[in-house]
Structures are given as structure tokens and as C-alpha cells.
Coordinates of C-alpha atoms in Angstrom, one line a residue:
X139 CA -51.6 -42.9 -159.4
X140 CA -48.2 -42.5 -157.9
X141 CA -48.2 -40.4 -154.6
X142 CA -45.0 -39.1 -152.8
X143 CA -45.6 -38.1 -149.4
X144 CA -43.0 -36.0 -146.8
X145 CA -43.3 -36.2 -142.9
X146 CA -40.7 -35.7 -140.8
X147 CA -42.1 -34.9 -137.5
X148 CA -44.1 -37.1 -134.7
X149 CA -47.4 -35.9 -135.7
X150 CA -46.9 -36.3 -139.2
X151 CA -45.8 -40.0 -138.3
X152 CA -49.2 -40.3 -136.5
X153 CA -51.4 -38.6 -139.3
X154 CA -49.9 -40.7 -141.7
X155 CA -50.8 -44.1 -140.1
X156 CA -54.3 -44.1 -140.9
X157 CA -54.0 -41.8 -144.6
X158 CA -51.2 -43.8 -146.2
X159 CA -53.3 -47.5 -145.1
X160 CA -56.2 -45.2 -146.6
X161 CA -54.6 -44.2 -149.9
X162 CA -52.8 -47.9 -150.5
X163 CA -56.0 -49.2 -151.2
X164 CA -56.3 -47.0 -154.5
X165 CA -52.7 -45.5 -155.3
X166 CA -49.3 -46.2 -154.9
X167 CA -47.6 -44.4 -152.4
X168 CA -43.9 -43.3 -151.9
X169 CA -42.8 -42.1 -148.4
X170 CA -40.2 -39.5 -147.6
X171 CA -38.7 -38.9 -144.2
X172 CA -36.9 -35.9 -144.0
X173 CA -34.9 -36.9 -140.3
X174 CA -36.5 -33.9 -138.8
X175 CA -37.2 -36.2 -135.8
X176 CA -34.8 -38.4 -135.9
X177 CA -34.7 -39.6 -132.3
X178 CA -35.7 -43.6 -131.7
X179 CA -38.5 -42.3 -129.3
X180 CA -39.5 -39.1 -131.7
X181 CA -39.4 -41.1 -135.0
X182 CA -38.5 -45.1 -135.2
X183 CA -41.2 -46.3 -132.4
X184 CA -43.7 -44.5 -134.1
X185 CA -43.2 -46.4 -137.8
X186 CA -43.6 -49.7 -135.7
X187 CA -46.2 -48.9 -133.5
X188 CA -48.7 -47.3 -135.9
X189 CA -47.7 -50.1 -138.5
X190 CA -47.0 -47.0 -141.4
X191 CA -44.9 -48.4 -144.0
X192 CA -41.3 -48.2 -143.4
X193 CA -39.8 -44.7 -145.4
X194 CA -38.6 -45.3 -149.3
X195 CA -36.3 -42.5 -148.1
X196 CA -34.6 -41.3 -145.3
X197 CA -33.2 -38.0 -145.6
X198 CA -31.5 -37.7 -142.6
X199 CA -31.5 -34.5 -142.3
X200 CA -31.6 -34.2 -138.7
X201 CA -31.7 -30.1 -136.2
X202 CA -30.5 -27.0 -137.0
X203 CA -31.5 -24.0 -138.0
X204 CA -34.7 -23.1 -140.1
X205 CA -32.8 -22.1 -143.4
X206 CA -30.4 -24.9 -143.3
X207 CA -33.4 -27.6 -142.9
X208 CA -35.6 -26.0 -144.9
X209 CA -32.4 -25.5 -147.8
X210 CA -31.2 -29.0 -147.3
X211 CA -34.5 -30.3 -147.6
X212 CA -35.7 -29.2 -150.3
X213 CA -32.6 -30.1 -152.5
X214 CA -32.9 -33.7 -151.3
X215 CA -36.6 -33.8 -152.3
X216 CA -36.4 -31.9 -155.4
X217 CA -34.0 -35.2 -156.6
X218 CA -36.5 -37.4 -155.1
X219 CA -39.2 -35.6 -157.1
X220 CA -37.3 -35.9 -160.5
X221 CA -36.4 -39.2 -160.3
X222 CA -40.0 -40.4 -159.0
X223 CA -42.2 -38.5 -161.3
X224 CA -45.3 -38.9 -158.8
X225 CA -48.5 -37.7 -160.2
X226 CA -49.3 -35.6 -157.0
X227 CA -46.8 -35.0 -153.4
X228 CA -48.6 -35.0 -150.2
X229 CA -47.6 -32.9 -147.0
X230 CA -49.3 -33.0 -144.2
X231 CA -49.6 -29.9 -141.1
X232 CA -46.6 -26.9 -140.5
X233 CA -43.0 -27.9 -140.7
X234 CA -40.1 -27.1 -142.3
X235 CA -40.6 -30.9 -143.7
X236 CA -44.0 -29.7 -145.3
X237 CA -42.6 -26.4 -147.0
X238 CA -40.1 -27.7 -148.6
X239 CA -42.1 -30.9 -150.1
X240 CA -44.6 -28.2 -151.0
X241 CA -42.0 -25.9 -152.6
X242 CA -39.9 -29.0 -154.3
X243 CA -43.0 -30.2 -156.0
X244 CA -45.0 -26.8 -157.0
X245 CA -41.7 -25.4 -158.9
X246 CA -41.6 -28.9 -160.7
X247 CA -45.2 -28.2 -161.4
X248 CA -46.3 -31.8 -159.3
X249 CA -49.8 -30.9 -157.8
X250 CA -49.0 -30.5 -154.1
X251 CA -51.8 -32.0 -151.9
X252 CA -52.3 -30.0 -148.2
X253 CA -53.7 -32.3 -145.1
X254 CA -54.4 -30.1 -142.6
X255 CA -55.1 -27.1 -144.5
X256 CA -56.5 -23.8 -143.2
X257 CA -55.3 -23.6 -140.0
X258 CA -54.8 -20.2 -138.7
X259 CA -53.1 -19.0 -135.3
X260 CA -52.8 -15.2 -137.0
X261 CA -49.2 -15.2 -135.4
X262 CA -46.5 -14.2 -138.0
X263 CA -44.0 -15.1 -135.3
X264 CA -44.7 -18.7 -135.5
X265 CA -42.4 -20.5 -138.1
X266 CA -45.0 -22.9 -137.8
X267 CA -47.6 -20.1 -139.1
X268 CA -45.5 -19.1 -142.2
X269 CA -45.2 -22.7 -143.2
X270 CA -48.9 -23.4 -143.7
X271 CA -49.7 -20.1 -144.9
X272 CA -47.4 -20.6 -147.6
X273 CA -48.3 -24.4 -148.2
X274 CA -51.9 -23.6 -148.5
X275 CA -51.1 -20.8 -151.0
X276 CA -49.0 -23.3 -153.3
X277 CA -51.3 -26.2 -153.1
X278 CA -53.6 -28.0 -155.6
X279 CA -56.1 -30.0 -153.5
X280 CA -56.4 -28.7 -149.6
X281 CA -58.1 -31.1 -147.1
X282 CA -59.6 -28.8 -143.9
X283 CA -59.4 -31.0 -140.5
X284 CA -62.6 -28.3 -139.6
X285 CA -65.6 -26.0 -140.8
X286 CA -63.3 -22.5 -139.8
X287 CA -60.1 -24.0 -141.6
X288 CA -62.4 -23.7 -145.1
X289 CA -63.5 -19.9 -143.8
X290 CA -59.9 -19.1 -143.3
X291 CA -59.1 -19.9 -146.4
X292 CA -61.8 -18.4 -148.1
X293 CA -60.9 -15.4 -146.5
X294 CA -57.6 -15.5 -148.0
X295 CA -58.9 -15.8 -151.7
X296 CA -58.3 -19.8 -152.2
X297 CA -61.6 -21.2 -153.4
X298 CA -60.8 -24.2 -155.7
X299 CA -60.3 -27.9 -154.5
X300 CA -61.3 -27.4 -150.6
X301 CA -62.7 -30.4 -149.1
X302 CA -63.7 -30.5 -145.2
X303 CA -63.1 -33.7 -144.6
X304 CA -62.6 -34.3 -140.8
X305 CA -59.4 -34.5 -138.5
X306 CA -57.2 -37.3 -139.3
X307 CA -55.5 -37.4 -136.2
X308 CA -59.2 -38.1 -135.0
X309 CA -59.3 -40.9 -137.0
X310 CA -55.4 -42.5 -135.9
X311 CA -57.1 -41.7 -131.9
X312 CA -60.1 -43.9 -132.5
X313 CA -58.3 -46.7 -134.9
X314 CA -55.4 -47.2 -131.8
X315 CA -57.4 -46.0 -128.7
X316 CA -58.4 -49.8 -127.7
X317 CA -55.3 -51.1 -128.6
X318 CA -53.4 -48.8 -126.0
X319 CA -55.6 -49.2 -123.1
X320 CA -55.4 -52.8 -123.8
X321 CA -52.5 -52.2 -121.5
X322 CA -53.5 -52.3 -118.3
X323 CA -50.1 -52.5 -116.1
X324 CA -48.0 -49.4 -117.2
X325 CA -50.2 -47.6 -114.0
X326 CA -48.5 -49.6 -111.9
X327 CA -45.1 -49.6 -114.0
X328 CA -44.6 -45.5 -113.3
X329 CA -46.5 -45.9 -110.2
X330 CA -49.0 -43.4 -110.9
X331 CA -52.5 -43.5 -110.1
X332 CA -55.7 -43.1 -112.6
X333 CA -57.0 -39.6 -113.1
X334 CA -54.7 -38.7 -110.0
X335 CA -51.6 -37.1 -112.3
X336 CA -51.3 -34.0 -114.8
X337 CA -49.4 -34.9 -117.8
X338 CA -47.6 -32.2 -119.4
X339 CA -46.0 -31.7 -122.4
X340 CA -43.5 -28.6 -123.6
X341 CA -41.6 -28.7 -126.8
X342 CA -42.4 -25.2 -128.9
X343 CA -40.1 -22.5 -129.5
X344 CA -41.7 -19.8 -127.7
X345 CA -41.9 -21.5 -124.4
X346 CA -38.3 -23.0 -124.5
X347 CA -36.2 -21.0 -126.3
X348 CA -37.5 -18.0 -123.8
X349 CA -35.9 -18.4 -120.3
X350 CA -38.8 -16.4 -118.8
X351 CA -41.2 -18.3 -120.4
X352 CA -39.9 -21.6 -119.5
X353 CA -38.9 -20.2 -115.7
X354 CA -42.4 -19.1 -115.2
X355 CA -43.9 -22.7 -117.2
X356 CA -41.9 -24.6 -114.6
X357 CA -42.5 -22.4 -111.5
X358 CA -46.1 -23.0 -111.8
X359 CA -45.3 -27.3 -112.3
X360 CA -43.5 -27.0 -109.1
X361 CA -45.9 -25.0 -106.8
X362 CA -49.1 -26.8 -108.3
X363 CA -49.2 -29.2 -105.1
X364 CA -49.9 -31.7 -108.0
X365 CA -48.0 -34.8 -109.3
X366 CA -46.9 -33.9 -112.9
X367 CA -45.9 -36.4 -115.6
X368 CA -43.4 -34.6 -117.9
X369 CA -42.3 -36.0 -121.1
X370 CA -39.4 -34.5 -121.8
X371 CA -38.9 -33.4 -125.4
X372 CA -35.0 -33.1 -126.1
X373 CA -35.2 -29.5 -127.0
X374 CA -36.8 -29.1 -123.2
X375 CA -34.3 -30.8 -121.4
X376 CA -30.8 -28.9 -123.3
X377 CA -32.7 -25.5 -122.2
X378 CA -33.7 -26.3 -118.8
X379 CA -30.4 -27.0 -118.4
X380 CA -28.4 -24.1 -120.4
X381 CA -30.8 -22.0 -117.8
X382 CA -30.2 -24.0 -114.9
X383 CA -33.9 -24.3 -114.1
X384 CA -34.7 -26.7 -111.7
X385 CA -37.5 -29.1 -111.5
X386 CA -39.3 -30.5 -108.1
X387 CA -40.1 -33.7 -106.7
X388 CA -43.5 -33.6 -107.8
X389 CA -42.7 -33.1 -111.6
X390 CA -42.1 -37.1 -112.7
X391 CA -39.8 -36.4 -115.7
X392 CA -39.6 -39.5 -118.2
X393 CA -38.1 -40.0 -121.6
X394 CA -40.1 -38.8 -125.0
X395 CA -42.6 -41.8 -125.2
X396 CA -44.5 -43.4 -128.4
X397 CA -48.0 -42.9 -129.5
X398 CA -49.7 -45.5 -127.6
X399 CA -48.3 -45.0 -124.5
X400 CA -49.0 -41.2 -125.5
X401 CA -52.4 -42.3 -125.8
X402 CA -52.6 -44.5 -122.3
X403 CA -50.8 -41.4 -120.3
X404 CA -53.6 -39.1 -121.9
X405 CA -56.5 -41.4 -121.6
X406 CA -55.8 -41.9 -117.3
X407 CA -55.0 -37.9 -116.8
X408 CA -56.6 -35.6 -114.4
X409 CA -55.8 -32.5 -117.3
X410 CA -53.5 -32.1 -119.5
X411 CA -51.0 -29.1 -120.1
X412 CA -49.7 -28.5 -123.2
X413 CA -48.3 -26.4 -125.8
X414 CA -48.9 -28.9 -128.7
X415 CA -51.2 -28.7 -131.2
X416 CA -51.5 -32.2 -131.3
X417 CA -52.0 -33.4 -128.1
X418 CA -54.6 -30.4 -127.5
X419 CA -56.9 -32.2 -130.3
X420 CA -55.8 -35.7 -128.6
X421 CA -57.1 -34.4 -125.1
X422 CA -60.1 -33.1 -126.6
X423 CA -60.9 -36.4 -128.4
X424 CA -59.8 -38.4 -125.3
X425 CA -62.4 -35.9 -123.1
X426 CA -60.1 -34.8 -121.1
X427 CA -59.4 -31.0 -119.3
X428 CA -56.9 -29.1 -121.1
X429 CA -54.6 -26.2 -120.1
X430 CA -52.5 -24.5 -123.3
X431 CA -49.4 -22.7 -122.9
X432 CA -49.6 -20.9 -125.8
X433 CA -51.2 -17.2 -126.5
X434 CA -53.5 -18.6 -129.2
X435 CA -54.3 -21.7 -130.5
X436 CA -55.0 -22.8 -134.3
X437 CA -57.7 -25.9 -132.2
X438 CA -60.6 -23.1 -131.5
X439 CA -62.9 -25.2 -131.5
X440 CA -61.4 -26.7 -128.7
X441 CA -61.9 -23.6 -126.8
X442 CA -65.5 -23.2 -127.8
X443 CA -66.4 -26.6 -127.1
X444 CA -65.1 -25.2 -123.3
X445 CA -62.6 -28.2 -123.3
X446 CA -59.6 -26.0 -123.6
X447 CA -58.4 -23.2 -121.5
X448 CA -55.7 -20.7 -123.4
X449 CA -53.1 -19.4 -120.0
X450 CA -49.9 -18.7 -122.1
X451 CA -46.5 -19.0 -120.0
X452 CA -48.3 -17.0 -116.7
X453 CA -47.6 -18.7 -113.5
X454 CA -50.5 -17.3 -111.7
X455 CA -53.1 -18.6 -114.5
X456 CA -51.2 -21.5 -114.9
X457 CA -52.0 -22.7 -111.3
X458 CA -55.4 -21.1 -111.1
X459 CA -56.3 -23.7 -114.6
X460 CA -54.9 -26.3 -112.7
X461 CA -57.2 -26.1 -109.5
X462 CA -60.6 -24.9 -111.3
X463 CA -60.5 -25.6 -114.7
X464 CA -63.4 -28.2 -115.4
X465 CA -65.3 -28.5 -119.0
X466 CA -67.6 -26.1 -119.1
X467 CA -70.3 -27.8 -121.7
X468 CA -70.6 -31.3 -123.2
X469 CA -68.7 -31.5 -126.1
X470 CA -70.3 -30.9 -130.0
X471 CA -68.6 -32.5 -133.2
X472 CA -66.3 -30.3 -135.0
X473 CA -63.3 -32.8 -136.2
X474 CA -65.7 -34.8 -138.2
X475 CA -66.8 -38.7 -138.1
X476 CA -63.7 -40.2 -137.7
X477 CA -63.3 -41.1 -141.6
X478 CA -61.5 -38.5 -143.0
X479 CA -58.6 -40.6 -144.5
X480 CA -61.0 -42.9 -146.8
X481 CA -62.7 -39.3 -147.9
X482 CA -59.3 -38.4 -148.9
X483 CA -58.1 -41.3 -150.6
X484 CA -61.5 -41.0 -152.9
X485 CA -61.1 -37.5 -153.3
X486 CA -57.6 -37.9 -154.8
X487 CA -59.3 -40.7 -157.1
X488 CA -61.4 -38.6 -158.6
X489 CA -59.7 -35.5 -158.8
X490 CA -56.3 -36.1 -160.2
X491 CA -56.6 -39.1 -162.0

């Protein structure tokens, strides 16, 4: 069975890793990259680190708005879809990348297959909301990373071809984990000290494209009395400087960095702030403290677990998290065993062959 599968963005890159090794051991796989990272330290270092296979296509699509990726996407794939015939396309989480994979194939009638289905942050204003909503709603087979991602959709009336199968970004965290700490100088190399840092991350559009929200973000960074680790995203770095907001000594800004030293930078952390999806679930996994900068989070569980604490963009709580939050229970399973890619790769065996 011929599978075509569309990422474009770093945590695609990082889901994909352990699905596509996964799925090559039953099917033939096709890989698009739409460009929408397209930066060496957003997209190339992760295709050599994580060992995925290196793109059939690269669309090259590159920023801009939402309409225009979207657009340009989907005419690129549609050609890819028509030429490739695949039996099934395969999109994995909330981008722009995944809609219009989704779209291409379901108006071609190709079964579109959903990783990281179900997720539900019940705010309309996310683009990132509309994309899965309207993924899930077009796709054959839906894989649910958790127990309340099947419950959401059930909710919204999609019953057929639901399959809990486990986080796969659990599974990519426990396949490269020892290899990353393997490392044992880059400490020393930044000069930071274990469990003696916060590493921060801020990329989403909410926080960045909202000079308040970012003022208030970075006020609380600076008057922490903490040393922060800040890998700055590119879309981070062009606002904070259209704003003219400042950063201060104790905010150790560094470029974008790859998953494994992702991985080492979480692994060594006091807490980690956030407003990534991704690195909330990595934190998590990695049992480590973590602050969100968000209003809501799809993770829940991470909340529940008491491993999460939800603050938003308010300076005040921001600081407060930093000084007293500590885990407030051990943690219970809720992203599965770890082998959610081989579940999927059988799954797809026996249901579209």
C-alpha cells in the first residue's frame, strides 16, 4: 500500500521520525514537505537528526499569510496526489500543511488518515483549532494521541475508524531520549548549570503577534530573578523588535535549536515555560514543571496529572508559577505505552488494504 504523507512544521518532523520507520516496515511511503518551516534550524537539522527519510518533495512554500499557504499548498499537493495515486494520505496535528493535504486528498476521494486526532482547545480563534476541526471532520481513519481526544470526537458525531492509540511524540521522546543525554558537555558549552535555568519557549500567534501579550510575557522573564534559556523562534525575534521590547541580562537568548538538544535543554530544566503544544507533552514526558502561556491547552491531561499550570500572558501569575509551582501528584498514564506508531502501521494494514 502506497502512503503519501504532508508535514511541514517541526513537530510534524518529530512525529514523523518514529511513524514513517513504523509504516516502512509494511507500506511504501511518500513524503511531502510543504516548506512551512523552512529554516535549517526549524526544518533540515531535524530530517538528519531524527534519521526520517529525506522529502520525495519539497514544496517550498515557505510564510505568509494563512490563505496564501493554505491556497498554494493545496494546489501543489493536489498535483502530487494525481500523479502519485497513493492508496491513503497521511497528515499529522493542526497546520495549514495538514488542511490542505487533508482537503487535496478528500476532494480526490484518497482516504485521508488523521494522527493526532481529537484534540480540542474549544477556541475558534486559533487557526490551529479550525485546522483539526476540519481535518478530523474529512478524515477516514483518526488515530487519538488520548482517552478525551476519542470523547471529543464522539461528541462531535464521528464514530467510525477511531483508534486510541497513544502519543507518538511519546514514542520519538523515549526512542531519542538516551541518545541526547548521551551528551554530556553542552552544560558546560552554554555555561548553564543542571536544574539551575528555566527554558522558555514562545512562538504562537496570540502571544507574539499581541504587543501586550508579548510586553507582559517578557516583563515577567525579566523580573523573575531567574536565569532564562530562550530559544528564539524567528517569528519571536521580528516582533520583539518591530515593538522595541527589550530583553534582560538574565534571559540567555540562543538560536532555534534541533530536537536533541531540545530534548537535553528540557531534560536539565528547573520548569519549563511554554506556549507549545509540543513541548508541554515533552516536559510532561521528561517529568518536568511546566508553566503555559496560553488560556487553554488541548494537553489536559497535563493539567490533571498537576504537571502543568495554565497562566496565559499575566505577568503577575507568570512570576507567582515560576517561584511556587511544583507537581502537585505523581504522574498517571494518559499518552499510552510508548508504541503508538507500530499500532498505527498495523491498523492501516488491516483497514485499507
Amino acid at each position: 500500500m502506497k502512503i503519501l504523507t504532508v508535514i511541514g512544521a517541526r513537530p510534524q518532523f518529530i512525529k514523523a521520525a518514529p511513524v514513517s520507520q513504523a509504516i516502512r516496515k509494511k507500506h511504501d511511503e511518500v513524503i511531502i514537505h510543504t516548506g512551512q518551516h523552512y529554516d535549517d534550524n526549524m526544518s533540515k537539522i531535524f530530517f538528519e537528526e531524527l534519521n526520517i527519510p529525506a522529502p520525495d518533495y519539497n514544496l517550498n512554500i515557505g510564510s505568509g499569510n494563512h490563505g496564501y499557504m493554505t491556497g498554494m499548498m493545496l494546489i501543489k499537493i493536489e498535483e502530487i496526489v494525481l500523479k502519485e495515486n497513493p492508496d491513503a494520505l497521511m497528515v499529522y496535528g493542526d497546520t495549514n500543511s495538514t488542511l490542505a493535504g487533508a482537503l487535496a486528498a478528500s476532494k480526490l476521494h484518497i482516504p485521508v488518515v488523521h494522527i493526532e486526532a481529537g484534540l480540542r482547545s474549544f477556541n475558534m480563534a486559533m487557526p490551529e483549532e479550525q485546522n483539526r476541526i476540519l481535518t478530523d471532520h474529512i478524515s477516514k481513519v483518526l488515530f487519538c494521541p488520548t482517552y478525551t481526544a476519542v470523547k471529543n470526537l464522539e461528541k462531535e458525531g464521528i464514530i467510525d475508524n477511531i483508534y486510541n492509540v497513544g502519543d507518538v511524540m511519546l514514542d520519538a521522546t523515549l526512542h531519542f531520549k538516551n541518545l541526547a543525554l548521551k551528551n554530556t558537555e553542552f552544560l558546560r558549552e552554554w555555561g548553564i548549570e543542571n536544574k539551575d535555568y528555566i527554558l522558555a519557549t514562545i512562538h504562537r500567534a496570540e502571544n507574539t503577534d499581541n504587543r501586550q501579550r508579548l510586553q507582559s510575557i517578557i516583563n515577567a522573564l525579566n523580573n523573575c530573578q531567574k536565569e532564562i534559556i530562550l530559544p528564539l523562534h524567528p517569528r519571536t525575534r521580528k516582533f520583539l523588535g518591530e515593538y522595541g521590547i527589550e530583553t534582560s541580562s538574565n534571559i540567555k537568548i540562543i538560536d532555534p535549536v534541533g530536537y536533541l538538544d531540545m530534548i537535553r535543554l528540557e531534560s536539565h530544566a528547573l520548569k519549563i515555560i511554554t506556549d507549545s503544544g509540543g513541548v508541554q507533552k515533552e516536559a510532561f514526558f521528561l517529568k518536568v514543571p511546566c508553566i503555559t502561556l496560553r488560556d487553554e491547552t488541548e494537553w489536559v491531561e497535563t493539567v490533571q496529572n498537576g504537571w502543568n499550570i495554565i497562566v496565559g500572558s499575566n505577568e503577575k501569575k507568570i512570576v507567582d508559577a515560576i517561584k511556587n509551582f511544583t507537581p502537585a501528584m505523581e504522574q498517571k498514564e494518559a499518552f499510552g505505552d510508548g508504541k503508538a506508531s507500530e499500532k498505527i502501521s498495523e491498523i492501516l494494514y488491516n483497514t485499507l488494504q
